[in-house]
Amino acid sequence: MTSRKTPLDATLDPADPSGWASLRATLHEAADRLLDHVRDQREIPVWQEMPDADAARITSLIGSEGAGVAEAWRALEEHVLPFGVGNVHPRFMGWVNGAGTPGGLVASLAEAAINANVGGRNSGAARVERAVLDWAKRAFRFPESASGILTSGTSMATVIALAAARQALADWDVETEGLGTEGARFRVYASGPTHSCVESALRLLGLGRRALRRIDTDGRGHIDLGVLRERIAEDRAAGLRPLAVVGNAGTVDVGAIDDLAGVADVCDEEGVWFHVDGAFGALAILSERLRPRLAGIERADSIAFDFHKWMHVTYDCGCVLVRNETHHRAAFRSRPEYLEGQRSGLAAGEPWFCDYGPELSRGFRALRVWFLLAEHGEDDVSRAIEGSVERAEYLAARVDREASLERLAPADLNIVCFRVVPRPGEDGDALNAEVVAEVQKRGIAAPSTTRLGGTLAIRCCLMNHRATLEDMDVTVDGILHVAEDLRSARGSPRVSP
Ligand SMILES: Cc1ncc(COP(=O)(O)O)c(C=O)c1O
């Protein structure tokens, strides 16, 4: 499409009423098609790799001339829509991905129309984010005076939480001086299976990988509190500065929840910051059945968790809550003259979220969270969370009944780890990795893999609120079938289970 616009009339809006009419028609068509895409996920493969031809078409469409909205939508529908990650599909069980909701389309559309930059200023968008944060504080029984901010995910939430910890525990002007030699002595403690985002945060904050002390776990993946105490004592004796303990509310590999009340006791005794990584597990707080397992989380100094995981808010949306607002704000506040707050008008209002994280420009993620809660309420979310725990129990029981499968970890929450038992002479890790890839490529289901005690495990993380018990059986049947196919292709003898 050739543009004849001059710079002075070069708006990106349609040029005339007929342009608006065709944009409206495309928007309506897209809305219908996208809703069907979500509704009909079960009819399509859980995952398919994008062919190079589609990737080339996508590339060819971006250049100096635009194709117009109808053509751009057509290309999106044909070349992008079919090739998602798969997490909208009921048999996606890989990594830790939320599934989204159809109502999320409404919120995302409104988010685009409002197009708010929620770094600061006095807007409805800021009020919505405050409402969501107040809701989260109540859910975790944090004091009203606590602070928080929505983030891209738990990784960024962890950076912010540990920056607040550093601020709180440095007895020098860390904002001005940086870490210095004293800061290099900080140490952070977390169980072995703690997510890599904690280590990344420490690297980013200048504390370095070495600052992280990995603490042994008991047989069920929970941090060993005795060892934790010993390591802290050893470090103090060596002149180091224990800064924080990270407790897990759901480890990424197996969903283990640490004894959070026990961790809180250690932190109280030692005068160190208590941070909880609750990326997915923290929202189990909404379930009456699961809540007791999180006892102690309400004593944390900070909690990092995601709305895009077990609450299925459209990507991306995480959250950090910090008990002591002063430390949180001190770690990030930065208001040059042009961002000075005013008594009234658009520059009035507190808080400005740019004072609570490293980003000034921030999108209106809160709208997606607020909308989901307004549409479904806590009870629906809580039931969906309990549903995935029940599906995990069902899947674990089914795995335990299959002689050719073996479970590799307790399934205490929503994650089931197992493997196809290798036959004599078979490389179990290679076989199981291949089974997972093939099950994905055939579009049957999308589990992922991890390593437990060095052994490669098939990892089914059950987050998806669309999944059924039948999906668990289809997945296990698919895994067994694919394993046999791979063995026959290699000429290994078929053995009846
Ligand atoms: C336990 C845990 N912590 C942290 C993260 C990182 O979260 P995000 O991907 O939202 O940054 C994950 C991601 O799966 C996780 O499972």
Short mmCIF file of C-alpha atoms and ligand atoms in Angstrom, two decimals:
data_model
loop_
_atom_site.label_atom_id
_atom_site.label_comp_id
_atom_site.label_asym_id
_atom_site.label_seq_id
_atom_site.Cartn_x
_atom_site.Cartn_y
_atom_site.Cartn_z
CA MET A 1 0.00 0.00 0.00
CA THR A 2 1.55 3.33 -1.06
CA SER A 3 1.23 6.11 1.46
CA ARG A 4 0.68 9.59 0.05
CA LYS A 5 0.73 11.28 3.44
CA THR A 6 2.90 14.30 4.11
CA PRO A 7 4.60 14.51 7.51
CA LEU A 8 2.01 16.99 8.73
CA ASP A 9 -0.94 14.71 8.12
CA ALA A 10 0.91 11.50 8.85
CA THR A 11 -1.24 10.27 11.73
CA LEU A 12 -1.30 6.53 12.24
CA ASP A 13 -5.10 6.63 12.53
CA PRO A 14 -7.27 5.75 9.52
CA ALA A 15 -7.44 8.66 7.11
CA ASP A 16 -11.22 8.85 6.71
CA PRO A 17 -14.53 7.27 7.74
CA SER A 18 -14.15 4.43 5.28
CA GLY A 19 -10.73 3.65 6.78
CA TRP A 20 -12.28 3.53 10.27
CA ALA A 21 -15.06 1.30 8.92
CA SER A 22 -12.65 -1.22 7.47
CA LEU A 23 -10.56 -1.16 10.67
CA ARG A 24 -13.74 -1.83 12.64
CA ALA A 25 -14.61 -4.76 10.37
CA THR A 26 -11.13 -6.25 10.82
CA LEU A 27 -11.30 -5.76 14.59
CA HIS A 28 -14.65 -7.57 14.80
CA GLU A 29 -13.42 -10.38 12.58
CA ALA A 30 -10.24 -10.70 14.64
CA ALA A 31 -12.18 -10.71 17.92
CA ASP A 32 -14.36 -13.59 16.70
CA ARG A 33 -11.45 -15.55 15.33
CA LEU A 34 -9.33 -15.07 18.46
CA LEU A 35 -12.14 -16.13 20.75
CA ASP A 36 -12.65 -19.26 18.64
CA HIS A 37 -8.91 -19.87 18.78
CA VAL A 38 -9.09 -20.05 22.57
CA ARG A 39 -12.39 -21.98 22.64
CA ASP A 40 -11.27 -24.61 20.13
CA GLN A 41 -7.78 -25.35 21.43
CA ARG A 42 -8.62 -28.99 22.04
CA GLU A 43 -9.15 -29.48 18.29
CA ILE A 44 -5.60 -28.47 17.34
CA PRO A 45 -2.19 -29.97 18.13
CA VAL A 46 -0.80 -28.78 21.43
CA TRP A 47 2.29 -27.52 19.61
CA GLN A 48 3.59 -27.25 16.08
CA GLU A 49 6.86 -25.79 14.99
CA MET A 50 6.68 -22.72 12.79
CA PRO A 51 7.81 -23.67 9.26
CA ASP A 52 10.55 -21.52 7.76
CA ALA A 53 8.14 -20.34 5.05
CA ASP A 54 5.89 -18.73 7.67
CA ALA A 55 8.86 -17.14 9.40
CA ALA A 56 10.00 -15.76 6.02
CA ARG A 57 6.54 -14.34 5.33
CA ILE A 58 6.52 -12.60 8.70
CA THR A 59 9.90 -11.10 7.97
CA SER A 60 8.87 -10.00 4.49
CA LEU A 61 5.91 -8.06 5.81
CA ILE A 62 7.90 -5.56 7.79
CA GLY A 63 9.59 -2.92 5.72
CA SER A 64 9.13 0.64 4.62
CA GLU A 65 5.60 0.21 3.27
CA GLY A 66 2.72 -1.00 5.44
CA ALA A 67 0.26 -3.58 4.10
CA GLY A 68 -2.82 -2.13 5.80
CA VAL A 69 -4.78 -3.51 8.71
CA ALA A 70 -6.72 -6.22 6.85
CA GLU A 71 -3.59 -7.65 5.27
CA ALA A 72 -1.60 -7.42 8.52
CA TRP A 73 -4.38 -9.27 10.35
CA ARG A 74 -4.57 -11.92 7.62
CA ALA A 75 -0.81 -12.51 7.96
CA LEU A 76 -1.09 -12.68 11.75
CA GLU A 77 -3.94 -15.17 11.53
CA GLU A 78 -2.19 -17.39 9.01
CA HIS A 79 1.45 -17.20 10.01
CA VAL A 80 1.55 -16.36 13.72
CA LEU A 81 -1.61 -17.59 15.41
CA PRO A 82 -1.07 -21.33 14.85
CA PHE A 83 2.45 -21.31 16.23
CA GLY A 84 2.16 -20.31 19.87
CA VAL A 85 4.04 -21.92 22.73
CA GLY A 86 1.11 -24.28 23.30
CA ASN A 87 0.25 -23.16 26.81
CA VAL A 88 -3.34 -22.29 25.90
CA HIS A 89 -3.95 -25.96 25.08
CA PRO A 90 -5.29 -28.27 27.82
CA ARG A 91 -2.46 -30.78 27.41
CA PHE A 92 0.36 -28.27 27.79
CA MET A 93 2.25 -29.41 30.90
CA GLY A 94 5.69 -27.98 30.26
CA TRP A 95 7.67 -25.61 32.44
CA VAL A 96 5.32 -23.39 34.50
CA ASN A 97 2.98 -21.60 32.12
CA GLY A 98 -0.47 -20.21 32.77
CA ALA A 99 -3.17 -20.86 30.18
CA GLY A 100 -4.87 -17.46 29.94
CA THR A 101 -8.64 -17.06 29.89
CA PRO A 102 -11.10 -16.05 27.15
CA GLY A 103 -12.14 -13.06 29.28
CA GLY A 104 -8.50 -11.99 29.17
CA LEU A 105 -9.11 -10.96 25.54
CA VAL A 106 -11.47 -8.25 26.72
CA ALA A 107 -8.94 -6.93 29.24
CA SER A 108 -6.09 -7.00 26.70
CA LEU A 109 -8.17 -5.08 24.19
CA ALA A 110 -9.09 -2.47 26.80
CA GLU A 111 -5.46 -2.30 27.90
CA ALA A 112 -4.45 -1.44 24.32
CA ALA A 113 -7.18 1.21 24.01
CA ILE A 114 -6.32 2.90 27.33
CA ASN A 115 -2.60 2.47 26.60
CA ALA A 116 -1.60 3.77 30.02
CA ASN A 117 1.97 4.29 31.10
CA VAL A 118 1.69 3.40 34.79
CA GLY A 119 5.14 4.59 35.89
CA GLY A 120 3.42 7.39 37.74
CA ARG A 121 0.83 10.15 37.54
CA ASN A 122 -2.74 10.41 38.64
CA SER A 123 -4.78 8.02 36.54
CA GLY A 124 -7.44 5.36 36.83
CA ALA A 125 -4.76 2.90 35.78
CA ALA A 126 -2.68 3.70 38.88
CA ARG A 127 -5.81 3.28 41.02
CA VAL A 128 -6.44 -0.13 39.48
CA GLU A 129 -2.86 -1.24 40.23
CA ARG A 130 -3.28 -0.03 43.81
CA ALA A 131 -6.53 -1.98 44.11
CA VAL A 132 -4.82 -5.15 42.86
CA LEU A 133 -1.91 -4.68 45.25
CA ASP A 134 -4.28 -4.07 48.17
CA TRP A 135 -6.07 -7.28 47.25
CA ALA A 136 -2.75 -9.17 47.18
CA LYS A 137 -1.72 -7.75 50.56
CA ARG A 138 -5.00 -8.94 52.06
CA ALA A 139 -4.62 -12.38 50.46
CA PHE A 140 -1.18 -12.83 52.06
CA ARG A 141 -2.17 -11.13 55.32
CA PHE A 142 0.44 -8.41 54.79
CA PRO A 143 -0.10 -5.11 56.61
CA GLU A 144 -1.87 -2.29 54.77
CA SER A 145 1.33 -0.26 55.05
CA ALA A 146 3.23 -2.78 52.90
CA SER A 147 4.23 -1.78 49.39
CA GLY A 148 4.24 -3.63 46.10
CA ILE A 149 4.43 -3.35 42.37
CA LEU A 150 3.41 -5.44 39.39
CA THR A 151 6.33 -6.71 37.34
CA SER A 152 7.04 -8.66 34.17
CA GLY A 153 7.33 -11.82 36.27
CA THR A 154 8.87 -13.39 39.34
CA SER A 155 12.41 -12.90 38.01
CA MET A 156 12.04 -9.10 38.10
CA ALA A 157 10.04 -9.29 41.34
CA THR A 158 13.00 -11.14 42.90
CA VAL A 159 15.47 -8.46 41.81
CA ILE A 160 13.28 -5.81 43.42
CA ALA A 161 12.78 -7.80 46.63
CA LEU A 162 16.48 -8.49 47.07
CA ALA A 163 17.32 -4.86 46.30
CA ALA A 164 14.99 -3.88 49.16
CA ALA A 165 16.74 -6.47 51.37
CA ARG A 166 20.15 -5.02 50.48
CA GLN A 167 18.84 -1.56 51.29
CA ALA A 168 17.47 -2.73 54.64
CA LEU A 169 20.54 -4.60 55.82
CA ALA A 170 23.35 -2.35 54.61
CA ASP A 171 24.46 -0.18 57.52
CA TRP A 172 26.07 2.31 55.17
CA ASP A 173 24.73 4.52 52.39
CA VAL A 174 24.42 1.75 49.81
CA GLU A 175 22.43 3.97 47.44
CA THR A 176 25.38 6.33 47.08
CA GLU A 177 28.35 4.13 47.78
CA GLY A 178 27.22 0.90 46.18
CA LEU A 179 28.25 -2.40 47.68
CA GLY A 180 31.89 -1.72 48.53
CA THR A 181 33.89 -4.30 50.44
CA GLU A 182 31.17 -4.76 53.07
CA GLY A 183 28.55 -5.53 50.41
CA ALA A 184 30.81 -8.16 48.92
CA ARG A 185 30.36 -10.05 52.20
CA PHE A 186 26.57 -10.41 51.83
CA ARG A 187 25.30 -13.98 51.63
CA VAL A 188 21.85 -15.28 50.64
CA TYR A 189 20.60 -18.76 51.54
CA ALA A 190 18.19 -20.95 49.60
CA SER A 191 17.60 -24.64 49.03
CA GLY A 192 19.40 -26.45 46.20
CA PRO A 193 16.35 -26.60 43.90
CA THR A 194 15.63 -22.85 44.22
CA HIS A 195 14.91 -21.22 40.86
CA SER A 196 17.81 -19.74 38.90
CA CYS A 197 16.16 -16.29 39.04
CA VAL A 198 17.56 -15.85 42.57
CA GLU A 199 21.09 -16.34 41.32
CA SER A 200 20.39 -14.00 38.38
CA ALA A 201 19.09 -11.34 40.76
CA LEU A 202 22.24 -11.58 42.87
CA ARG A 203 24.39 -11.20 39.78
CA LEU A 204 22.41 -8.20 38.64
CA LEU A 205 22.56 -6.59 42.09
CA GLY A 206 26.33 -6.88 42.13
CA LEU A 207 26.42 -9.50 44.87
CA GLY A 208 27.60 -12.17 42.49
CA ARG A 209 26.87 -15.84 42.09
CA ARG A 210 29.16 -16.59 45.02
CA ALA A 211 26.75 -14.83 47.40
CA LEU A 212 24.22 -17.65 47.03
CA ARG A 213 24.57 -20.51 49.50
CA ARG A 214 22.67 -23.56 48.34
CA ILE A 215 21.34 -25.43 51.37
CA ASP A 216 20.67 -29.18 51.41
CA THR A 217 17.11 -30.45 51.36
CA ASP A 218 15.32 -33.29 53.07
CA GLY A 219 13.99 -36.22 51.03
CA ARG A 220 10.97 -34.19 49.87
CA GLY A 221 12.86 -31.16 48.57
CA HIS A 222 12.38 -28.89 51.61
CA ILE A 223 15.21 -26.72 52.90
CA ASP A 224 16.97 -28.36 55.86
CA LEU A 225 16.62 -25.83 58.66
CA GLY A 226 19.42 -27.38 60.74
CA VAL A 227 21.89 -27.07 57.87
CA LEU A 228 20.62 -23.52 57.22
CA ARG A 229 21.38 -22.51 60.80
CA GLU A 230 24.84 -24.11 60.61
CA ARG A 231 25.73 -22.34 57.36
CA ILE A 232 24.64 -18.96 58.69
CA ALA A 233 26.69 -19.49 61.86
CA GLU A 234 29.74 -20.56 59.84
CA ASP A 235 29.44 -17.54 57.60
CA ARG A 236 29.11 -15.14 60.52
CA ALA A 237 32.15 -16.71 62.13
CA ALA A 238 34.04 -16.14 58.86
CA GLY A 239 33.14 -12.43 58.91
CA LEU A 240 30.47 -12.66 56.22
CA ARG A 241 27.08 -10.87 56.33
CA PRO A 242 23.98 -13.08 56.08
CA LEU A 243 21.50 -10.96 54.12
CA ALA A 244 18.45 -13.05 53.29
CA VAL A 245 16.93 -16.51 53.23
CA VAL A 246 14.75 -17.43 50.27
CA GLY A 247 11.95 -19.83 51.16
CA ASN A 248 10.19 -21.66 48.35
CA ALA A 249 6.43 -21.81 48.01
CA GLY A 250 6.62 -24.39 45.21
CA THR A 251 10.01 -25.30 43.72
CA VAL A 252 10.11 -25.31 39.96
CA ASP A 253 11.12 -28.97 39.58
CA VAL A 254 8.71 -30.74 41.90
CA GLY A 255 6.57 -28.09 43.60
CA ALA A 256 8.08 -28.53 47.09
CA ILE A 257 7.00 -26.00 49.71
CA ASP A 258 9.58 -25.21 52.38
CA ASP A 259 8.63 -25.02 56.05
CA LEU A 260 8.03 -21.29 55.72
CA ALA A 261 7.23 -20.79 59.41
CA GLY A 262 10.52 -22.53 60.24
CA VAL A 263 12.40 -20.29 57.78
CA ALA A 264 10.67 -17.26 59.33
CA ASP A 265 11.90 -18.35 62.78
CA VAL A 266 15.48 -18.64 61.54
CA CYS A 267 15.25 -15.20 59.90
CA ASP A 268 13.86 -13.67 63.10
CA GLU A 269 16.60 -15.24 65.21
CA GLU A 270 19.32 -14.18 62.80
CA GLY A 271 17.98 -10.75 61.91
CA VAL A 272 18.03 -11.50 58.17
CA TRP A 273 15.50 -10.75 55.43
CA PHE A 274 12.92 -13.46 54.73
CA HIS A 275 12.01 -13.60 51.04
CA VAL A 276 9.54 -16.09 49.56
CA ASP A 277 9.74 -17.26 45.96
CA GLY A 278 6.11 -18.13 45.39
CA ALA A 279 6.19 -17.83 41.60
CA PHE A 280 3.27 -20.21 41.16
CA GLY A 281 2.72 -21.82 44.57
CA ALA A 282 2.05 -18.65 46.54
CA LEU A 283 -1.41 -18.28 45.02
CA ALA A 284 -2.39 -21.57 46.65
CA ILE A 285 -3.09 -19.16 49.53
CA LEU A 286 -6.52 -18.69 47.90
CA SER A 287 -7.46 -22.33 48.55
CA GLU A 288 -8.73 -23.33 51.96
CA ARG A 289 -7.42 -26.84 51.36
CA LEU A 290 -3.89 -25.75 50.36
CA ARG A 291 -3.46 -22.64 52.53
CA PRO A 292 -2.15 -24.48 55.61
CA ARG A 293 0.86 -25.63 53.61
CA LEU A 294 1.92 -22.01 53.20
CA ALA A 295 1.77 -21.21 56.91
CA GLY A 296 4.48 -18.65 57.68
CA ILE A 297 4.30 -16.86 54.31
CA GLU A 298 2.50 -14.00 56.07
CA ARG A 299 5.71 -13.41 58.07
CA ALA A 300 7.86 -12.81 54.97
CA ASP A 301 9.65 -9.50 54.41
CA SER A 302 8.95 -9.90 50.70
CA ILE A 303 7.05 -12.24 48.40
CA ALA A 304 7.58 -12.62 44.66
CA PHE A 305 4.86 -14.38 42.68
CA ASP A 306 3.15 -14.41 39.32
CA PHE A 307 -0.37 -13.68 38.23
CA HIS A 308 0.45 -15.15 34.81
CA LYS A 309 1.05 -18.63 36.18
CA TRP A 310 -1.57 -20.23 38.46
CA MET A 311 -4.02 -17.34 38.08
CA HIS A 312 -3.89 -17.43 34.27
CA VAL A 313 -3.65 -13.68 33.76
CA THR A 314 -2.48 -13.03 30.20
CA TYR A 315 1.32 -12.74 29.96
CA ASP A 316 3.14 -11.01 31.40
CA CYS A 317 2.33 -10.20 35.00
CA GLY A 318 4.23 -10.86 38.22
CA CYS A 319 4.15 -9.10 41.57
CA VAL A 320 6.37 -8.25 44.50
CA LEU A 321 5.10 -7.32 47.94
CA VAL A 322 7.44 -5.77 50.51
CA ARG A 323 6.43 -5.60 54.15
CA ASN A 324 8.42 -2.46 54.94
CA GLU A 325 7.60 0.22 52.38
CA THR A 326 10.48 2.43 53.52
CA HIS A 327 13.17 -0.04 52.43
CA HIS A 328 11.39 -0.75 49.18
CA ARG A 329 11.05 2.89 48.24
CA ALA A 330 14.55 3.79 49.38
CA ALA A 331 15.99 1.17 47.05
CA PHE A 332 14.39 2.71 43.94
CA ARG A 333 13.08 6.24 44.45
CA SER A 334 14.31 8.53 41.76
CA ARG A 335 12.25 11.55 40.84
CA PRO A 336 14.10 14.11 38.72
CA GLU A 337 12.54 17.55 38.41
CA TYR A 338 10.46 16.75 35.41
CA LEU A 339 8.78 13.95 37.37
CA GLU A 340 8.11 16.01 40.51
CA GLY A 341 4.71 15.26 42.01
CA GLN A 342 2.19 18.10 42.29
CA ARG A 343 -0.65 18.84 44.68
CA SER A 344 -3.32 18.37 42.08
CA GLY A 345 -3.80 17.54 38.44
CA LEU A 346 -2.24 14.76 36.45
CA ALA A 347 1.07 14.89 38.31
CA ALA A 348 -0.60 14.42 41.72
CA GLY A 349 -1.30 11.18 43.53
CA GLU A 350 0.84 8.64 45.36
CA PRO A 351 2.41 6.20 44.99
CA TRP A 352 4.22 6.62 41.72
CA PHE A 353 5.26 3.12 40.78
CA CYS A 354 8.57 4.33 39.32
CA ASP A 355 9.64 4.76 42.97
CA TYR A 356 9.27 1.03 43.61
CA GLY A 357 11.15 -0.57 40.74
CA PRO A 358 13.76 0.15 38.07
CA GLU A 359 11.29 0.94 35.28
CA LEU A 360 9.76 4.31 34.55
CA SER A 361 7.58 3.31 31.62
CA ARG A 362 5.30 0.45 32.62
CA GLY A 363 2.21 -1.01 31.02
CA PHE A 364 -1.24 -1.48 32.49
CA ARG A 365 -0.79 -5.12 33.58
CA ALA A 366 -3.00 -4.50 36.57
CA LEU A 367 -6.04 -4.24 34.33
CA ARG A 368 -5.67 -7.89 33.33
CA VAL A 369 -5.46 -9.01 36.96
CA TRP A 370 -8.32 -6.80 38.08
CA PHE A 371 -10.51 -7.96 35.20
CA LEU A 372 -9.91 -11.63 35.89
CA LEU A 373 -10.78 -11.16 39.56
CA ALA A 374 -13.78 -9.02 38.70
CA GLU A 375 -14.98 -11.64 36.22
CA HIS A 376 -14.28 -14.81 38.18
CA GLY A 377 -13.68 -13.92 41.80
CA GLU A 378 -11.22 -15.60 44.14
CA ASP A 379 -13.40 -18.68 44.50
CA ASP A 380 -13.18 -19.66 40.82
CA VAL A 381 -9.43 -19.13 40.84
CA SER A 382 -9.09 -21.18 44.00
CA ARG A 383 -11.16 -24.05 42.56
CA ALA A 384 -9.06 -24.01 39.37
CA ILE A 385 -5.89 -24.25 41.47
CA GLU A 386 -7.31 -27.14 43.50
CA GLY A 387 -8.37 -28.80 40.24
CA SER A 388 -4.80 -28.95 39.00
CA VAL A 389 -3.63 -30.44 42.29
CA GLU A 390 -6.32 -33.14 41.95
CA ARG A 391 -5.25 -33.83 38.36
CA ALA A 392 -1.66 -34.19 39.58
CA GLU A 393 -2.82 -36.74 42.17
CA TYR A 394 -4.69 -38.64 39.45
CA LEU A 395 -1.71 -38.55 37.09
CA ALA A 396 0.69 -39.69 39.82
CA ALA A 397 -1.61 -42.62 40.64
CA ARG A 398 -1.85 -43.57 36.96
CA VAL A 399 1.95 -43.45 36.59
CA ASP A 400 2.31 -45.61 39.69
CA ARG A 401 0.02 -48.23 38.13
CA GLU A 402 2.10 -48.49 34.94
CA ALA A 403 4.87 -51.05 35.26
CA SER A 404 6.89 -49.41 32.48
CA LEU A 405 6.85 -46.00 34.19
CA GLU A 406 8.55 -44.96 37.39
CA ARG A 407 7.90 -41.85 39.47
CA LEU A 408 11.01 -39.88 40.37
CA ALA A 409 9.67 -37.48 43.00
CA PRO A 410 6.77 -37.00 45.38
CA ALA A 411 3.86 -35.18 43.69
CA ASP A 412 2.97 -32.95 46.63
CA LEU A 413 1.46 -30.08 44.66
CA ASN A 414 0.77 -29.88 40.91
CA ILE A 415 3.91 -31.42 39.37
CA VAL A 416 4.48 -35.07 38.51
CA CYS A 417 7.99 -36.22 37.55
CA PHE A 418 8.55 -39.71 36.17
CA ARG A 419 10.29 -41.60 33.41
CA VAL A 420 9.89 -44.52 31.07
CA VAL A 421 11.91 -47.26 32.76
CA PRO A 422 14.87 -48.04 30.54
CA ARG A 423 15.42 -51.64 29.50
CA PRO A 424 18.81 -53.26 29.98
CA GLY A 425 21.32 -51.61 27.68
CA GLU A 426 19.10 -48.61 26.99
CA ASP A 427 20.21 -45.04 27.72
CA GLY A 428 17.31 -43.94 29.94
CA ASP A 429 18.03 -40.22 29.70
CA ALA A 430 18.29 -40.24 25.91
CA LEU A 431 15.13 -42.33 25.60
CA ASN A 432 13.07 -40.09 27.87
CA ALA A 433 14.30 -36.88 26.23
CA GLU A 434 13.35 -38.32 22.86
CA VAL A 435 9.94 -39.44 24.12
CA VAL A 436 9.17 -35.93 25.35
CA ALA A 437 10.28 -34.29 22.09
CA GLU A 438 8.28 -36.79 20.03
CA VAL A 439 5.13 -36.42 22.15
CA GLN A 440 5.42 -32.67 21.59
CA LYS A 441 6.10 -33.00 17.86
CA ARG A 442 3.12 -35.29 17.36
CA GLY A 443 1.01 -32.63 19.07
CA ILE A 444 -0.25 -35.09 21.72
CA ALA A 445 0.86 -33.24 24.83
CA ALA A 446 3.65 -30.93 25.91
CA PRO A 447 5.42 -32.08 29.07
CA SER A 448 8.96 -30.80 29.63
CA THR A 449 12.04 -32.37 31.18
CA THR A 450 14.20 -31.76 34.20
CA ARG A 451 16.93 -33.60 36.04
CA LEU A 452 16.36 -35.09 39.47
CA GLY A 453 19.44 -36.46 41.18
CA GLY A 454 21.11 -36.43 37.77
CA THR A 455 18.39 -38.51 36.09
CA LEU A 456 16.37 -37.01 33.26
CA ALA A 457 12.70 -36.88 34.22
CA ILE A 458 9.54 -36.29 32.22
CA ARG A 459 7.98 -33.36 34.04
CA CYS A 460 4.24 -32.72 33.89
CA CYS A 461 3.35 -29.41 35.50
CA LEU A 462 -0.41 -29.19 35.79
CA MET A 463 -1.46 -25.58 35.77
CA ASN A 464 -3.99 -25.57 32.99
CA HIS A 465 -7.57 -24.97 34.12
CA ARG A 466 -8.84 -26.45 30.82
CA ALA A 467 -7.29 -29.88 31.41
CA THR A 468 -9.40 -32.89 32.37
CA LEU A 469 -8.61 -36.25 33.94
CA GLU A 470 -8.97 -37.72 30.45
CA ASP A 471 -6.14 -35.44 29.31
CA MET A 472 -3.94 -37.12 31.94
CA ASP A 473 -4.73 -40.52 30.44
CA VAL A 474 -4.23 -39.32 26.86
CA THR A 475 -0.81 -38.02 27.92
CA VAL A 476 0.27 -41.24 29.62
CA ASP A 477 -1.07 -43.36 26.74
CA GLY A 478 0.78 -41.09 24.29
CA ILE A 479 4.05 -41.41 26.22
CA LEU A 480 3.80 -45.21 26.37
CA HIS A 481 2.90 -45.43 22.70
CA VAL A 482 5.71 -43.12 21.57
CA ALA A 483 8.26 -45.01 23.71
CA GLU A 484 7.29 -48.26 21.97
CA ASP A 485 7.42 -46.61 18.53
CA LEU A 486 10.90 -45.26 19.21
CA ARG A 487 12.06 -48.64 20.41
CA SER A 488 10.64 -50.42 17.36
CA ALA A 489 12.30 -47.87 15.07
CA ARG A 490 15.60 -48.74 16.75
CA GLY A 491 14.89 -52.45 16.54
CA SER A 492 14.63 -52.99 20.33
CA PRO A 493 12.33 -55.89 21.14
CA ARG A 494 8.77 -55.04 22.20
CA VAL A 495 8.13 -56.11 25.79
CA SER A 496 4.61 -56.26 27.09
CA PRO A 497 4.20 -54.23 30.25
C1 LIG B 1 9.66 -21.29 41.38
C2 LIG B 1 9.90 -20.29 40.31
N1 LIG B 1 10.52 -19.13 40.60
C3 LIG B 1 10.76 -18.18 39.69
C4 LIG B 1 10.36 -18.35 38.38
C5 LIG B 1 10.61 -17.26 37.38
O1 LIG B 1 9.39 -16.65 37.09
P1 LIG B 1 9.18 -15.74 35.80
O2 LIG B 1 9.34 -16.69 34.64
O3 LIG B 1 7.80 -15.21 35.92
O4 LIG B 1 10.22 -14.69 35.80
C6 LIG B 1 9.72 -19.53 38.01
C7 LIG B 1 9.33 -19.77 36.62
O5 LIG B 1 8.84 -20.80 36.27
C8 LIG B 1 9.47 -20.51 39.00
O6 LIG B 1 8.82 -21.64 38.72
#
